[in-house]
Short mmCIF file of C-alpha atoms in Angstrom, two decimals:
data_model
loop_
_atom_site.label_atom_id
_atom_site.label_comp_id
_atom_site.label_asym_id
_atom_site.label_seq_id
_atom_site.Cartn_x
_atom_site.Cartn_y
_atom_site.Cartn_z
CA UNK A 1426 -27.78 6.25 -0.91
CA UNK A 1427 -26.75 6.83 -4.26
CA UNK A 1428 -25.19 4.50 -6.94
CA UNK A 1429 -21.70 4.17 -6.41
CA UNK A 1430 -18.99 4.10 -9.82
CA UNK A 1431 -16.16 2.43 -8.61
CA UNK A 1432 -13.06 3.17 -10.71
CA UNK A 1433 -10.99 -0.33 -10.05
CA UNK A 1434 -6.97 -0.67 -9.52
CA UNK A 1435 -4.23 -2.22 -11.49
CA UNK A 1436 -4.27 -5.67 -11.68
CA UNK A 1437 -8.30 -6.27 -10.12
CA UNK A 1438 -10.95 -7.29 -11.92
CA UNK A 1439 -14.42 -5.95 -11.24
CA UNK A 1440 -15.70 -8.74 -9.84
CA UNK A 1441 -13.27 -8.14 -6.80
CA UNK A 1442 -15.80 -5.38 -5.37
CA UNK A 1443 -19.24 -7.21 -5.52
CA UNK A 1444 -19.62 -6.78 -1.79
CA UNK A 1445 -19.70 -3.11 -2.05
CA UNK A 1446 -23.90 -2.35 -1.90
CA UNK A 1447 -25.28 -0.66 -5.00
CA UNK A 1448 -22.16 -0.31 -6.75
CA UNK A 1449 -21.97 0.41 -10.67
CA UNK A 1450 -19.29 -0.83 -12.94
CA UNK A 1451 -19.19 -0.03 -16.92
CA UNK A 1452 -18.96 -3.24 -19.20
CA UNK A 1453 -15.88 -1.23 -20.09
CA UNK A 1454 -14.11 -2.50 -17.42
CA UNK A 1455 -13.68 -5.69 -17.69
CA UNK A 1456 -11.63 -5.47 -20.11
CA UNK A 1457 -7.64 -4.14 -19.06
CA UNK A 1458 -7.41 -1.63 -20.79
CA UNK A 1459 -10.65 0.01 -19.24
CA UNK A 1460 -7.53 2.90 -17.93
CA UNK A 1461 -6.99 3.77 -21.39
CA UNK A 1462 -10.20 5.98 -22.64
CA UNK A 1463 -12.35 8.47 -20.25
CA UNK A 1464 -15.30 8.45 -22.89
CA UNK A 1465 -16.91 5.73 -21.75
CA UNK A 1466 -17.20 6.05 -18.31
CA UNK A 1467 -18.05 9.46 -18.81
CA UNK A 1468 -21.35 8.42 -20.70
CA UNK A 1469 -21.86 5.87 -18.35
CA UNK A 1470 -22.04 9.01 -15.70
CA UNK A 1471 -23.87 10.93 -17.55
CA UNK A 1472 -26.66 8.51 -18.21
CA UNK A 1473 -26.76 7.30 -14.82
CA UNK A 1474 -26.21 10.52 -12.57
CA UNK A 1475 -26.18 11.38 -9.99
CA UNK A 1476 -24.09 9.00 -9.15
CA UNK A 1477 -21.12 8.86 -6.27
CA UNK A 1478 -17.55 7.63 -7.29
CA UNK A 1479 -14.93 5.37 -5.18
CA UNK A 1480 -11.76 5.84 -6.97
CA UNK A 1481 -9.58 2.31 -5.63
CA UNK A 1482 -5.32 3.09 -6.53
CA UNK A 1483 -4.56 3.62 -10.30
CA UNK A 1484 -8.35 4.36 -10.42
CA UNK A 1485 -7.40 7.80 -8.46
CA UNK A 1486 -5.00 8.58 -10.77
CA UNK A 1487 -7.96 8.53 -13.27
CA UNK A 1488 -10.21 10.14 -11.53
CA UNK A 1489 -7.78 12.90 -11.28
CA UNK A 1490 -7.31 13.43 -14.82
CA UNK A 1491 -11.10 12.61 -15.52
CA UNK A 1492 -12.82 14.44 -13.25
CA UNK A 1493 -13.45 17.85 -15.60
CA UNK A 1494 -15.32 15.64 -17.24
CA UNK A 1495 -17.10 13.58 -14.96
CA UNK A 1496 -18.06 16.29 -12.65
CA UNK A 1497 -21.31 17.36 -13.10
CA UNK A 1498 -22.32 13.76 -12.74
CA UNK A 1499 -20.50 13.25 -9.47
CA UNK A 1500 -21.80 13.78 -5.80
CA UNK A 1501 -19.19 12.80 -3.12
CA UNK A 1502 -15.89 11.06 -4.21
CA UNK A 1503 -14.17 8.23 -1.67
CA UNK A 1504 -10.15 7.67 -2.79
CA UNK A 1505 -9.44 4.71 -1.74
CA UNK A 1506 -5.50 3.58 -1.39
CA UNK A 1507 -4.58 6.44 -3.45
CA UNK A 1508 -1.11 7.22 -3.58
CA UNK A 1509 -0.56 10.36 -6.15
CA UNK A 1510 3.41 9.28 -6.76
CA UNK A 1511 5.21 5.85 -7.35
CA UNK A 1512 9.15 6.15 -7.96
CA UNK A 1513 9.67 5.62 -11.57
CA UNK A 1514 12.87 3.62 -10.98
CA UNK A 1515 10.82 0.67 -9.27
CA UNK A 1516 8.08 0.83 -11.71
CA UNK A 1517 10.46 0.26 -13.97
CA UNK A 1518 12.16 -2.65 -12.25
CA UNK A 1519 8.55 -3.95 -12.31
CA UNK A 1520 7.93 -3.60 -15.66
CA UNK A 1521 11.46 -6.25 -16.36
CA UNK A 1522 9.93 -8.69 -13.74
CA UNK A 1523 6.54 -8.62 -15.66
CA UNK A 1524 8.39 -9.22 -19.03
CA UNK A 1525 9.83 -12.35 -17.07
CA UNK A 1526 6.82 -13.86 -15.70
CA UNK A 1527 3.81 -11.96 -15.29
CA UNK A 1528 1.58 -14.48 -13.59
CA UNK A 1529 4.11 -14.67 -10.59
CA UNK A 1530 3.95 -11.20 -10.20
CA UNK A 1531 0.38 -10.72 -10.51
CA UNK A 1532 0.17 -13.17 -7.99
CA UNK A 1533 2.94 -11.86 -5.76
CA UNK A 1534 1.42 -8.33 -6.05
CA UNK A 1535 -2.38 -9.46 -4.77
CA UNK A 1536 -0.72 -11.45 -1.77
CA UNK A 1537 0.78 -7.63 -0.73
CA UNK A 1538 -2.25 -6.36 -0.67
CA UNK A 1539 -3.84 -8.04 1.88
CA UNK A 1540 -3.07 -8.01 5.70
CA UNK A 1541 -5.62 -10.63 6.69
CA UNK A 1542 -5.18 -14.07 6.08
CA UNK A 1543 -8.78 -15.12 5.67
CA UNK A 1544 -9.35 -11.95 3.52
CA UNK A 1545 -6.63 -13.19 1.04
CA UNK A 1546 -8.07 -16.36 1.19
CA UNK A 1547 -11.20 -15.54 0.22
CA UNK A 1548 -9.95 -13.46 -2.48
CA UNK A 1549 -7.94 -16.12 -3.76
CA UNK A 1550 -10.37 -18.48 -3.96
CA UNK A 1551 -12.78 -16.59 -5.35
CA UNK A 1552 -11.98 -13.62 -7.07
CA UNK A 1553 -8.00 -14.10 -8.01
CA UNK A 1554 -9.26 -15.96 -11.10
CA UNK A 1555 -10.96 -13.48 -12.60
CA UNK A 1556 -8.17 -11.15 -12.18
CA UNK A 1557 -5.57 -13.56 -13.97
CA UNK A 1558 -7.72 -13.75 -16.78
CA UNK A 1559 -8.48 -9.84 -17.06
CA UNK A 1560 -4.91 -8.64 -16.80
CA UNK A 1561 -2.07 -10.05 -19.09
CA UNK A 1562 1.49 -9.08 -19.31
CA UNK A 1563 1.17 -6.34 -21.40
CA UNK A 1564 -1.84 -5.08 -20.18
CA UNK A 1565 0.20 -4.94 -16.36
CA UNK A 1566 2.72 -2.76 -18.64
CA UNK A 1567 0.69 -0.26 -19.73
CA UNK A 1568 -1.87 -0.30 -16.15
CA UNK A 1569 2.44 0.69 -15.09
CA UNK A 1570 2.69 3.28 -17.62
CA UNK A 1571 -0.61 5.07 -16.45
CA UNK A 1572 0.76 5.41 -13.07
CA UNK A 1573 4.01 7.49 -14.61
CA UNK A 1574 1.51 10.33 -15.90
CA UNK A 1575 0.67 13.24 -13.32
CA UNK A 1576 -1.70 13.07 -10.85
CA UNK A 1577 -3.76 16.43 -10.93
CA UNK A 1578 -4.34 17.45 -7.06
CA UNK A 1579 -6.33 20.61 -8.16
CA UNK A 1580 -9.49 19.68 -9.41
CA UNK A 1581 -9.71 17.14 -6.39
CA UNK A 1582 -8.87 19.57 -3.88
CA UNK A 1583 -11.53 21.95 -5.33
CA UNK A 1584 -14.35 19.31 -4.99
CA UNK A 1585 -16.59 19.41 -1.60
CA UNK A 1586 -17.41 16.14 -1.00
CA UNK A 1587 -14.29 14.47 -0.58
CA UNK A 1588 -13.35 11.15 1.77
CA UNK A 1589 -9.91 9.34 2.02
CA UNK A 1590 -9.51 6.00 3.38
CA UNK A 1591 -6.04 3.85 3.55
CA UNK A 1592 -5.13 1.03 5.17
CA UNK A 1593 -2.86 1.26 7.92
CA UNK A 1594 -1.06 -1.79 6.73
CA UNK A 1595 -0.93 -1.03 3.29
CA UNK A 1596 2.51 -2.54 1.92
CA UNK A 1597 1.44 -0.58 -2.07
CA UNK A 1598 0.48 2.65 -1.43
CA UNK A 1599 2.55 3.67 1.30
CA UNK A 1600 0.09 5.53 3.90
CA UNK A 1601 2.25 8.58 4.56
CA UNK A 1602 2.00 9.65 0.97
CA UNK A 1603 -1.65 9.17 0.89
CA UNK A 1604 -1.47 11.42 4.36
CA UNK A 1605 0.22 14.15 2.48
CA UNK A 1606 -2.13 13.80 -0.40
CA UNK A 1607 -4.83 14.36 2.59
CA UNK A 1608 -3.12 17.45 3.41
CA UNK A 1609 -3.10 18.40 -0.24
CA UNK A 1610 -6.68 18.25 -0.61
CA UNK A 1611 -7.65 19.81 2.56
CA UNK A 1612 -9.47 16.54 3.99
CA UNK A 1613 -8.70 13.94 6.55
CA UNK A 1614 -7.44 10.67 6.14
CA UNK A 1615 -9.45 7.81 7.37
CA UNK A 1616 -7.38 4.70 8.25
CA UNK A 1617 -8.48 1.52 9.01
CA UNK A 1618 -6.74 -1.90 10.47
CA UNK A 1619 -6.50 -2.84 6.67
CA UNK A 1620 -4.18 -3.70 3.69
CA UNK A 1621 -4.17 -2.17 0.33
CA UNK A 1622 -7.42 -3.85 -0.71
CA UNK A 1623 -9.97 -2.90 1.91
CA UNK A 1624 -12.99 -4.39 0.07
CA UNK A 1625 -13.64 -7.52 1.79
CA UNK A 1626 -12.71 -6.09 5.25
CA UNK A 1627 -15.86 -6.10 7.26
CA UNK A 1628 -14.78 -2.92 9.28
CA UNK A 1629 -14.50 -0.79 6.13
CA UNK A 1630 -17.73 -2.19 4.45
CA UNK A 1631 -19.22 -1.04 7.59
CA UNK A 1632 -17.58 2.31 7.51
CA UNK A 1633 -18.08 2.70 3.88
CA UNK A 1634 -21.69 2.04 3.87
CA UNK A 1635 -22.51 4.36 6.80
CA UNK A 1636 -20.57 6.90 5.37
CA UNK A 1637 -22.78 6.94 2.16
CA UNK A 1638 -26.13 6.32 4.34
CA UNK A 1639 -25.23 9.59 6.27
CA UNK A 1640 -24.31 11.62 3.04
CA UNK A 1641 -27.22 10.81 1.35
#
């Protein structure tokens, strides 16, 4: 299989996806504001290509406003918990609570995306530290603010080798917007028993990897 560029979401830190085989993660991104400036993933790409590219939430929006660029480094794309629209009135409800007390929402926000108990737990354990130290209050602002620009359907809808998955339980990206994004871009969406952060589910590291194995 090839290499694998994960794009990460708002308010993860790369370390959240080290059970993902063979994945590839710019230095870039560990640092917040990784959303802010295509150039250097798109050298990473282009020095590592071929590669393929999971795209986790505010990482699809990216993608979607990336992927001129990126393409002729990119094999098959995976969107992952990808919703293309969040209501600008909540986001900006968020934004106040952040301003109040950004740990608790941080915090708040992570136990939402999980529908597992033991999945959570191991996350918080684990990996939740990391992401506290990553993301700050204003860097949770502006991850926000990136999820207010447009989310370009078109070049995503052109490519050929596209997968969807979503989590049927996901309480972030609400599934039926991600199933008319899958209508959008003429694919299916594949759902799985999981919350918004699939990545230490066993059943869709199992689906994942196949996936690539048979794509290869």
């Amino acid at each position: 299989m090839k290499p694998l560029l994960i794009l990460p979401g708002w308010g993860f830190s790369p370390h959240c996806f080290q059970a993902i085989p063979d994945h590839r993660i710019p230095d870039i991104s560990y640092a917040a504001a990784w959303h802010l400036d295509p150039e250097p993933w798109i050298a990473y790409a282009k020095a590592h290509a071929p590669l393929d590219c999971l795209a986790f939430s505010l990482g699809g929006h990216m993608l979607s406003q990336w992927l001129p660029q990126l393409a002729p480094y990119l094999d098959h794309i995976y969107l992952v918990g990808v919703s293309p629209h969040y209501d600008p009135k909540t986001l900006t409800r968020f934004k106040k609570t952040i301003v109040k007390n950004p740990s608790a929402v941080l915090d708040n926000f992570h136990t939402a995306c999980f529908q597992d108990p033991s999945e959570y737990r191991r996350f918080h354990d684990y990996f939740q530290p990391h992401c506290r130290a990553m993301w700050s209050g204003p860097d949770l602002i502006q991850g926000l603010d990136q999820l207010n620009q447009p989310f370009h359907v078109k070049p995503l809808a052109e490519w050929t080798n596209l997968t969807l998955y979503h989590g049927q339980q996901d309480a972030i990206a609400p599934l039926r917007a991600t199933q008319t994004l899958a209508t959008a871009l003429h694919t299916p969406c594949k759902t799985l028993n999981t919350g918004h952060f699939p990545f230490l589910n066993e059943a869709f590291q199992h689906a994942l990897s196949q996936h690539r194995i048979a794509h290869v």
